[in-house]
PDB file of C-alpha atoms in Angstrom:
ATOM      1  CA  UNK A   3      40.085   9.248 -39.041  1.00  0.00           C
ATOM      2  CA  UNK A   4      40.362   5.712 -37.739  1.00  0.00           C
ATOM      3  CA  UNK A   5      42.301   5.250 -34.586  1.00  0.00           C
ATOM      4  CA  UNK A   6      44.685   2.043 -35.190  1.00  0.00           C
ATOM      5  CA  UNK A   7      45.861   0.235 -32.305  1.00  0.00           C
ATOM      6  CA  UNK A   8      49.075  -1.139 -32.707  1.00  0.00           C
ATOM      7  CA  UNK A   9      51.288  -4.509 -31.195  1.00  0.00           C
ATOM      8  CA  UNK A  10      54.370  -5.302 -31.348  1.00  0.00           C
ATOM      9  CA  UNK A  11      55.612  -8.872 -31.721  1.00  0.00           C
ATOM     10  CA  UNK A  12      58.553 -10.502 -29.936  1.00  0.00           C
ATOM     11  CA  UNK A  13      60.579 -12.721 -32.115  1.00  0.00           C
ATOM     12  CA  UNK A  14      60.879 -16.265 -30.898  1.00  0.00           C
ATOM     13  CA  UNK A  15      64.126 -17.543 -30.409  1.00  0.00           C
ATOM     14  CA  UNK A  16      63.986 -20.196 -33.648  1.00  0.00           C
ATOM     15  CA  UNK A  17      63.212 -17.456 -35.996  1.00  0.00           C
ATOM     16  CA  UNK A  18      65.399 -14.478 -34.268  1.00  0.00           C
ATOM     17  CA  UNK A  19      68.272 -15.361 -36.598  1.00  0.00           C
ATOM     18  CA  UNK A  20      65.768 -14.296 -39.669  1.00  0.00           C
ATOM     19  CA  UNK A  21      64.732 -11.484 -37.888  1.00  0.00           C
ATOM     20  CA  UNK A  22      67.928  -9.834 -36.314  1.00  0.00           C
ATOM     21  CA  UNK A  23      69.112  -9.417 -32.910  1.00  0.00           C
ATOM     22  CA  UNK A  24      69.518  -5.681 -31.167  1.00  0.00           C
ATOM     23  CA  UNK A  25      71.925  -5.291 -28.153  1.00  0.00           C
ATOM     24  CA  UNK A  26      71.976  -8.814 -27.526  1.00  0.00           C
ATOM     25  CA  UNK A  27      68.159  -9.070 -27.159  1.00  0.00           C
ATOM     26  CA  UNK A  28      65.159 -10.373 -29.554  1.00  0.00           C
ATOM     27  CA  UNK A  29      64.113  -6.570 -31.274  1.00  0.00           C
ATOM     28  CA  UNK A  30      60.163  -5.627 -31.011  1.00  0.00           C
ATOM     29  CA  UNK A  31      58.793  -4.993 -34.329  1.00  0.00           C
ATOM     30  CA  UNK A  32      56.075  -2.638 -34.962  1.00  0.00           C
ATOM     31  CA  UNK A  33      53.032  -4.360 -35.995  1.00  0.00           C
ATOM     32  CA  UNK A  34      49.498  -3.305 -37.226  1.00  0.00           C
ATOM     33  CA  UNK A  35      46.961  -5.942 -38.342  1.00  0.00           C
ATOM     34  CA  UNK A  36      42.438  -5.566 -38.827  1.00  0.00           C
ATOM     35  CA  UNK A  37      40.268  -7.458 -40.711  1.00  0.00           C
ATOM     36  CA  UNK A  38      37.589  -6.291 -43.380  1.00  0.00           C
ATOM     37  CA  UNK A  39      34.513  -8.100 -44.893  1.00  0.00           C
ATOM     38  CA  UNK A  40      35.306  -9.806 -48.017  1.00  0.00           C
ATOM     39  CA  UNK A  41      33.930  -7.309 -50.667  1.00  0.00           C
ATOM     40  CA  UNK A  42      35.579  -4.629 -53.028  1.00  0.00           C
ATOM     41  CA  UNK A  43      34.365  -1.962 -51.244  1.00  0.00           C
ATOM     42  CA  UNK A  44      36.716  -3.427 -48.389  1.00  0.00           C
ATOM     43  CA  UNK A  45      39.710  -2.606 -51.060  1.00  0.00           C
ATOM     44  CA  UNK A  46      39.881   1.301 -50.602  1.00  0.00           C
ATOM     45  CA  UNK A  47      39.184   0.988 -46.783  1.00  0.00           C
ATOM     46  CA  UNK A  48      42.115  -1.488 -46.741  1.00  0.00           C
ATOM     47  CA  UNK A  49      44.370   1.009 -48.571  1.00  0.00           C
ATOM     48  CA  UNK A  50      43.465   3.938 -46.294  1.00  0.00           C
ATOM     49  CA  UNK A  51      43.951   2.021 -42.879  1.00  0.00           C
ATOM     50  CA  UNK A  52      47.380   0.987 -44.573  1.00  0.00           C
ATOM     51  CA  UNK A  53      48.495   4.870 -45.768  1.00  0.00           C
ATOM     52  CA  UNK A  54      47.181   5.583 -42.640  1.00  0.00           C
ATOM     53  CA  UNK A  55      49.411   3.277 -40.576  1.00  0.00           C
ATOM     54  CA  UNK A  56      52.903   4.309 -42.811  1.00  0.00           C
ATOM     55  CA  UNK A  57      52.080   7.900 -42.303  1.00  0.00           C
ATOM     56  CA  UNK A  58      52.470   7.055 -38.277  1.00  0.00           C
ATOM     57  CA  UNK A  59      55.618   4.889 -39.272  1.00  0.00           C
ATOM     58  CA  UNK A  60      56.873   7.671 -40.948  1.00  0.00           C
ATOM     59  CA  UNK A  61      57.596   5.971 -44.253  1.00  0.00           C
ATOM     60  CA  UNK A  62      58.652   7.845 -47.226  1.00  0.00           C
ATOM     61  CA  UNK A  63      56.182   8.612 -49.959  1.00  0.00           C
ATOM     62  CA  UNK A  64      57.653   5.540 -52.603  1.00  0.00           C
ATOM     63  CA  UNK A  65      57.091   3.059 -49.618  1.00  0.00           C
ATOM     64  CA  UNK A  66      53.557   3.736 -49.186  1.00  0.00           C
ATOM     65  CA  UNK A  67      52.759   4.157 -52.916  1.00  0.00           C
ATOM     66  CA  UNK A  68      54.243   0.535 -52.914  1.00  0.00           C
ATOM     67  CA  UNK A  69      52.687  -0.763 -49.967  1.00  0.00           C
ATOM     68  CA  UNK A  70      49.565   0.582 -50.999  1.00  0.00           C
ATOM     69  CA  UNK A  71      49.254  -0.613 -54.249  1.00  0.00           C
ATOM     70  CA  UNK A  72      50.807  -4.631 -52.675  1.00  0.00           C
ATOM     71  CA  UNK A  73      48.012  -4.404 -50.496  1.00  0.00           C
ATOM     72  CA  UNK A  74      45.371  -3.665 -52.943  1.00  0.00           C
ATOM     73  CA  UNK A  75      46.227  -6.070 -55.229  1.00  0.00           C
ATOM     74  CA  UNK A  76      46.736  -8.618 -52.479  1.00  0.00           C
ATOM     75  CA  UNK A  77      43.601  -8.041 -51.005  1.00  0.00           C
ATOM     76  CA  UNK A  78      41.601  -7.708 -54.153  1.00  0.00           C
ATOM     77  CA  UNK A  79      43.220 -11.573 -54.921  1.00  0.00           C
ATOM     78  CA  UNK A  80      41.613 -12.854 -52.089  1.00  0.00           C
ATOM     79  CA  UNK A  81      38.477 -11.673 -52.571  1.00  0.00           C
ATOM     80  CA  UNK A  82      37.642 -12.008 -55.811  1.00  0.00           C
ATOM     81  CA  UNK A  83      39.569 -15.823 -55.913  1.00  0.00           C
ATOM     82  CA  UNK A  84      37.993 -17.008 -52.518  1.00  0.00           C
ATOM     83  CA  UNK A  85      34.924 -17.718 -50.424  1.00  0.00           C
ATOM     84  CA  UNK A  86      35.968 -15.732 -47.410  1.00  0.00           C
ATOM     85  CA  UNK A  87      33.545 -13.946 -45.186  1.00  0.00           C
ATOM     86  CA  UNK A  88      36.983 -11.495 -44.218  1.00  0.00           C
ATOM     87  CA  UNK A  89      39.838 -11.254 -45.087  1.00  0.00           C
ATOM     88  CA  UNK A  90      42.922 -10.184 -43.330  1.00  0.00           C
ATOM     89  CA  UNK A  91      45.380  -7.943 -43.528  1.00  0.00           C
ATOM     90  CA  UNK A  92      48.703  -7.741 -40.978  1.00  0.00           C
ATOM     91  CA  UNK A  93      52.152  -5.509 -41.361  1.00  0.00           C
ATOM     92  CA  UNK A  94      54.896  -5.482 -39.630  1.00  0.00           C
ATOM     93  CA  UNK A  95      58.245  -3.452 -40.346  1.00  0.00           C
ATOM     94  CA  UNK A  96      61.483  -5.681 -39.500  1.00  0.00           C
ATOM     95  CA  UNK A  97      64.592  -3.315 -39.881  1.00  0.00           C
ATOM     96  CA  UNK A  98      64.868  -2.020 -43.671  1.00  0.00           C
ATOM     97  CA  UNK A  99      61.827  -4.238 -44.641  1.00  0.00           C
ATOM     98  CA  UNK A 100      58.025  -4.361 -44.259  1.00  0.00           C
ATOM     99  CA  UNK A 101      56.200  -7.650 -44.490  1.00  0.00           C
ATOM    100  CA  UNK A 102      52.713  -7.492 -45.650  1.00  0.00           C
ATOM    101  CA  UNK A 103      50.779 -10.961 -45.310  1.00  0.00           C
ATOM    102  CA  UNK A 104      46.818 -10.751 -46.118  1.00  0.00           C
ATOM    103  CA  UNK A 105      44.872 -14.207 -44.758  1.00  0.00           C
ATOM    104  CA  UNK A 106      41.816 -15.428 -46.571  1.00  0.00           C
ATOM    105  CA  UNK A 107      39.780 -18.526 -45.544  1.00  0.00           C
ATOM    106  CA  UNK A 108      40.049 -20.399 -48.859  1.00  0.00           C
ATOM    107  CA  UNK A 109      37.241 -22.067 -50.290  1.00  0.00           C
ATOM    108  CA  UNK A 110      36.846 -24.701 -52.581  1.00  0.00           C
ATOM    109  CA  UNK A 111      39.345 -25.120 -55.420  1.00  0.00           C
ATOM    110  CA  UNK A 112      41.494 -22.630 -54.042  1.00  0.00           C
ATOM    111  CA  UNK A 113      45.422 -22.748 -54.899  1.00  0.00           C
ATOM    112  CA  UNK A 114      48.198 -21.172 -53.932  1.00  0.00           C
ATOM    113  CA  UNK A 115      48.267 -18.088 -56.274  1.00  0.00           C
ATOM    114  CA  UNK A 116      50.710 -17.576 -59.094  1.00  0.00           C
ATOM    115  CA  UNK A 117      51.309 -15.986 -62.580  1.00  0.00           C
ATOM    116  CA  UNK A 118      49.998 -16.939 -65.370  1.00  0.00           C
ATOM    117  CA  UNK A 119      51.736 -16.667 -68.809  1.00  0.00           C
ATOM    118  CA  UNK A 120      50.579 -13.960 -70.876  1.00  0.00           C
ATOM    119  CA  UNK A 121      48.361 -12.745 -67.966  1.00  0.00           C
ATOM    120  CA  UNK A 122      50.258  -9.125 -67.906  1.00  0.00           C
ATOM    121  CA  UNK A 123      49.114  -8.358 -71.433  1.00  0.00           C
ATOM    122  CA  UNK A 124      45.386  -8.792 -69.920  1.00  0.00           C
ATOM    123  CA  UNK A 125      43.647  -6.166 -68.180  1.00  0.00           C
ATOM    124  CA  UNK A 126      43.141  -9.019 -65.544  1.00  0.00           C
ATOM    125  CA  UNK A 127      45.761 -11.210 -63.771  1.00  0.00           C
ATOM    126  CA  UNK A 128      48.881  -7.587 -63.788  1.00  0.00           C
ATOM    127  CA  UNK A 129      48.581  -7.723 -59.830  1.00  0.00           C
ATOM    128  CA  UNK A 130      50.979 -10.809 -58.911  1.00  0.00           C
ATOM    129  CA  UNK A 131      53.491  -9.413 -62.164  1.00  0.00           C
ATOM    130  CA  UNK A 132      53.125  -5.946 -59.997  1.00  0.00           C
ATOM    131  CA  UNK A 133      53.462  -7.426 -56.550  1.00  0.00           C
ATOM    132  CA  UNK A 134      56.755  -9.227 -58.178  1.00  0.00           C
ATOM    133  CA  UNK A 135      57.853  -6.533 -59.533  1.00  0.00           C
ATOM    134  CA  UNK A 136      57.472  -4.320 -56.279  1.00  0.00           C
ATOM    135  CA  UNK A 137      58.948  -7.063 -53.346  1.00  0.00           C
ATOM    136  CA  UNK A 138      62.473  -7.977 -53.082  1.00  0.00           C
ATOM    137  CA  UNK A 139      60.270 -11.397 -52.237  1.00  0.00           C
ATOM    138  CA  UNK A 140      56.691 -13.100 -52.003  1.00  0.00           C
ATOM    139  CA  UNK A 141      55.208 -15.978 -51.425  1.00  0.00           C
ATOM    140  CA  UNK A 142      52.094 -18.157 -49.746  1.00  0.00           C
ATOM    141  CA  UNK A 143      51.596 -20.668 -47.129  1.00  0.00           C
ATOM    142  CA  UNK A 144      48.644 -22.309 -45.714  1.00  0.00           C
ATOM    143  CA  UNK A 145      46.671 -20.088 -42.803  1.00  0.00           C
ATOM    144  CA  UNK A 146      46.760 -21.680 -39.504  1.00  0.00           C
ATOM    145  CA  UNK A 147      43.792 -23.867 -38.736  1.00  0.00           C
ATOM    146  CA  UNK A 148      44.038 -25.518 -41.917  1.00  0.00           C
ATOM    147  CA  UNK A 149      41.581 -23.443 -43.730  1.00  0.00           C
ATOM    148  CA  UNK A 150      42.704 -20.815 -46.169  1.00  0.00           C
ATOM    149  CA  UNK A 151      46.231 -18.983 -46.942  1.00  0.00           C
ATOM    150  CA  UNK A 152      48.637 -16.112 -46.507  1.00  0.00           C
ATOM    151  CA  UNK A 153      50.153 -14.867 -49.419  1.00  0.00           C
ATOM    152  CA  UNK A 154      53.416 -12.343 -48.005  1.00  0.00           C
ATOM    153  CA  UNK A 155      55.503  -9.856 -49.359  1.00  0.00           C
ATOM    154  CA  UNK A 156      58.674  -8.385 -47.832  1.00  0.00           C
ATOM    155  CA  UNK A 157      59.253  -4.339 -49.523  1.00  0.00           C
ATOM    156  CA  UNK A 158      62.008  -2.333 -48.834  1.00  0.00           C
ATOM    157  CA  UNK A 159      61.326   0.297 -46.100  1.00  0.00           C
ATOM    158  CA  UNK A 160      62.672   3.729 -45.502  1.00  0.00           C
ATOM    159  CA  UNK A 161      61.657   6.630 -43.449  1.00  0.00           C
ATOM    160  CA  UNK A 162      62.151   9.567 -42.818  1.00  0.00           C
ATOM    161  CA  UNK A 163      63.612  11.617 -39.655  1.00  0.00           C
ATOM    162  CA  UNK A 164      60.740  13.145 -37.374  1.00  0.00           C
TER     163      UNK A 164
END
């Protein structure tokens, strides 16, 4: 079993609002984030750090089927549409949501993604129709540094008592 060492990130006070005050206070959000080498083998080991990490969270069994399957999909994007050497993957859980953002390092040529029409008849090109289909929202934005992106997704989260 991997050990995962985990953050927690302090919400600045320009994007508390979006995040939610406790007690008067900026929250701490639990955090986890690693990076892999950009191959498919990297997929599974992805997935398994991820179950891995909701099993500590204690999320319900529907989250991390969702999460898991977001992650692969999302990860699986940005290797086989990139020239990364790695690829990155970070969560963090913010109140009754989980945001999964996965960084690659572009490459030539290299959009934002989106869906293509007619692509979820095809075996290829289901995964953003399935990551739409499984976030309340998603998106991408360009990686800091000016090299690559982050394509996000916010999930509902639950959990259950310990």
């Amino acid at each position: 079993m991997t050990n995962i060492a985990h953050s927690y990130v302090v919400a600045s006070s320009n994007n508390a609002p979006s995040l939610g005050r406790c007690g008067g206070s900026v929250a701490q959000y639990p955090q986890d984030a690693f990076h892999l080498p950009a191959r498919r083998t990297s997929v599974p080991e992805a997935r398994r750090r991820v179950s891995a990490l909701l099993r500590e969270w204690s999320a319900d069994q529907p989250v991390r089927d969702d999460v898991e399957l977001v992650v692969s999909e999302l990860f699986t994007n940005a290797v086989r549409h990139t020239d990364s050497e790695k690829v990155g993957c970070e969560l963090t859980l913010v109140g009754a949501h989980i945001r999964i953002e996965i960084t690659d390092q572009g490459g030539p040529g290299v959009s934002a993604p989106h869906l293509q029409p007619g692509s979820v008849d095809k075996e290829c090109g289901r995964g953003l129709f399935l990551v739409g289909a499984l976030s309340e929202s998603w998106g991408s934005r360009p990686a800091g540094g000016g090299r690559g992106r982050v394509v996000w997704a916010d999930l509902p989260y639950s959990s259950h008592a310990h």
